[in-house]
């Protein structure tokens, strides 16, 4: 029976690791259950699953899903935030929670596209603007040279038209 439970737990973890866009590992030591529940609700509202995990079972699931780098973060009590939408959402919620509550929760690191992230990289990830803002910035950067070119060309045509208008007035008045 215990063996079946462990197999099911590994299968669930494999599914979570396979389906998530980012997984952030935290150390939840010293946090009251009520605070952990509040954090869990905040994460759930953003579409992020937060589970306390057994390190050995998570190591097995990480190995099977190609996230072997995650194993180095699995020391001591661990809980993982599995983000399924925007990559920055779990990192933003966790870092905002840390700033606002001054709790003993600590971010150990994470995995993004099978790449190991340090705690500092997770914090940097939380500071990134949303995807839509980044796309708007890229479009703005692409549009700027074209707008400048249009301005330069139109100013040359405008100068040429002024010269022609001046010549026309000279010939009519002249």
Coordinates of C-alpha atoms in Angstrom, one line a residue:
X1 CA 0.0 0.0 0.0
X2 CA 2.8 2.4 0.9
X3 CA 4.6 1.5 -2.4
X4 CA 1.4 2.3 -4.4
X5 CA 1.1 5.6 -2.6
X6 CA 4.7 6.5 -3.5
X7 CA 4.2 5.4 -7.2
X8 CA 1.1 7.7 -7.4
X9 CA 3.0 10.6 -5.8
X10 CA 5.9 10.2 -8.2
X11 CA 3.4 10.1 -11.1
X12 CA 1.7 13.3 -9.9
X13 CA 5.1 15.0 -9.5
X14 CA 6.1 13.9 -13.0
X15 CA 2.9 15.3 -14.4
X16 CA 3.4 18.6 -12.5
X17 CA 7.0 18.9 -13.7
X18 CA 6.1 18.0 -17.3
X19 CA 3.1 20.4 -17.5
X20 CA 4.6 23.4 -15.7
X21 CA 6.3 26.4 -17.3
X22 CA 8.4 27.0 -14.3
X23 CA 9.0 25.2 -10.9
X24 CA 10.3 27.2 -8.0
X25 CA 11.6 25.3 -4.9
X26 CA 11.2 26.9 -1.5
X27 CA 12.2 26.1 2.1
X28 CA 9.1 26.5 4.2
X29 CA 10.7 26.0 7.6
X30 CA 9.3 28.1 10.4
X31 CA 6.1 29.2 8.6
X32 CA 2.9 28.7 10.5
X33 CA 0.3 26.5 8.7
X34 CA -2.1 29.5 8.5
X35 CA 0.5 31.6 6.7
X36 CA 1.3 28.7 4.3
X37 CA -2.4 28.5 3.6
X38 CA -2.6 32.2 2.7
X39 CA 0.4 31.9 0.4
X40 CA -1.1 28.8 -1.2
X41 CA -4.4 30.7 -1.9
X42 CA -2.5 33.7 -3.4
X43 CA -0.6 31.3 -5.7
X44 CA -3.8 29.3 -6.6
X45 CA -5.5 32.6 -7.7
X46 CA -2.7 33.1 -10.3
X47 CA -2.9 29.5 -11.5
X48 CA 0.1 28.3 -9.6
X49 CA 0.1 25.0 -7.6
X50 CA 2.1 24.9 -4.4
X51 CA 2.9 21.5 -2.9
X52 CA 5.0 20.3 0.0
X53 CA 7.1 17.5 -1.5
X54 CA 9.2 14.6 -0.4
X55 CA 12.7 15.1 -1.7
X56 CA 13.4 11.5 -2.7
X57 CA 10.2 11.1 -4.6
X58 CA 10.7 14.5 -6.3
X59 CA 14.2 13.5 -7.3
X60 CA 12.9 10.4 -9.0
X61 CA 10.2 12.4 -10.8
X62 CA 12.8 15.1 -11.8
X63 CA 15.1 12.5 -13.2
X64 CA 12.3 10.9 -15.3
X65 CA 11.2 14.2 -16.7
X66 CA 14.6 15.5 -17.7
X67 CA 14.8 18.0 -14.8
X68 CA 17.7 16.3 -13.1
X69 CA 19.2 19.7 -12.2
X70 CA 16.3 20.1 -9.7
X71 CA 17.8 17.4 -7.5
X72 CA 20.5 19.8 -6.2
X73 CA 17.8 22.0 -4.7
X74 CA 16.0 19.2 -2.8
X75 CA 17.7 19.5 0.6
X76 CA 15.8 20.0 3.8
X77 CA 12.0 20.7 3.9
X78 CA 10.9 21.6 0.3
X79 CA 7.8 22.9 -1.3
X80 CA 7.5 23.6 -5.0
X81 CA 5.5 26.2 -6.8
X82 CA 4.4 24.9 -10.2
X83 CA 3.6 27.7 -12.6
X84 CA 1.3 26.8 -15.5
X85 CA 0.8 30.2 -17.1
X86 CA 3.0 33.3 -17.2
X87 CA 6.6 32.3 -16.2
X88 CA 7.0 35.3 -14.0
X89 CA 3.9 34.9 -11.9
X90 CA 5.1 32.4 -9.3
X91 CA 8.4 34.3 -8.8
X92 CA 6.5 37.6 -8.4
X93 CA 4.0 36.2 -5.9
X94 CA 6.7 34.5 -3.8
X95 CA 9.1 37.5 -3.7
X96 CA 6.2 39.9 -2.9
X97 CA 5.1 37.5 -0.1
X98 CA 8.7 37.5 1.2
X99 CA 8.9 41.3 1.1
X100 CA 5.5 42.0 2.7
X101 CA 5.6 39.4 5.5
X102 CA 9.3 39.2 6.3
X103 CA 8.6 35.5 6.8
X104 CA 11.2 32.8 7.1
X105 CA 10.3 31.3 3.7
X106 CA 13.3 31.2 1.5
X107 CA 13.6 30.5 -2.2
X108 CA 16.1 27.8 -3.0
X109 CA 16.0 28.1 -6.8
X110 CA 14.0 26.7 -9.6
X111 CA 13.8 25.1 -13.0
X112 CA 12.8 26.9 -16.3
X113 CA 12.9 24.9 -19.5
X114 CA 15.1 22.2 -17.9
X115 CA 17.6 24.9 -16.8
X116 CA 18.5 25.3 -13.2
X117 CA 17.8 28.8 -11.7
X118 CA 19.5 30.1 -8.6
X119 CA 17.6 32.0 -6.0
X120 CA 19.0 35.3 -7.4
X121 CA 17.8 34.4 -10.9
X122 CA 14.3 33.6 -9.5
X123 CA 14.3 37.1 -7.9
X124 CA 15.5 38.6 -11.2
X125 CA 12.7 36.7 -13.0
X126 CA 10.2 38.3 -10.6
X127 CA 11.3 41.8 -11.7
X128 CA 10.6 41.2 -15.4
X129 CA 7.6 43.0 -16.8
X130 CA 4.7 40.8 -18.1
X131 CA 5.0 39.2 -21.5
X132 CA 2.6 41.8 -23.1
X133 CA 4.8 44.7 -22.0
X134 CA 7.9 43.0 -23.3
X135 CA 6.3 42.4 -26.7
X136 CA 5.1 46.1 -26.8
X137 CA 8.6 47.2 -26.1
X138 CA 10.0 45.0 -28.9
X139 CA 7.5 46.3 -31.3
X140 CA 8.3 49.9 -30.3
X141 CA 11.9 49.3 -30.9
X142 CA 11.2 47.8 -34.3
X143 CA 8.9 50.6 -35.2
X144 CA 11.3 53.5 -34.2
X145 CA 13.7 53.2 -37.2
X146 CA 10.8 53.0 -39.6
X147 CA 9.1 56.0 -38.2
X148 CA 12.4 57.9 -38.3
X149 CA 12.9 56.9 -42.0
X150 CA 9.4 58.1 -42.8
X151 CA 10.0 61.4 -41.1
X152 CA 13.3 62.0 -42.9
X153 CA 11.8 61.1 -46.3
X154 CA 8.7 63.2 -45.8
X155 CA 10.8 66.2 -44.7
X156 CA 12.8 66.0 -47.9
X157 CA 9.7 65.9 -50.0
X158 CA 8.2 68.8 -48.0
X159 CA 11.4 70.9 -48.7
X160 CA 11.2 70.1 -52.3
X161 CA 7.5 71.1 -52.5
X162 CA 8.4 74.4 -50.8
X163 CA 11.0 75.1 -53.4
X164 CA 8.6 74.3 -56.2
X165 CA 5.9 76.5 -54.6
X166 CA 8.4 79.3 -54.3
X167 CA 9.4 79.0 -58.0
X168 CA 5.7 78.9 -59.0
X169 CA 5.0 82.1 -57.1
X170 CA 8.2 83.7 -58.6
X171 CA 7.0 82.9 -62.1
X172 CA 3.4 84.1 -61.5
X173 CA 4.4 87.3 -59.8
X174 CA 7.3 88.0 -61.8

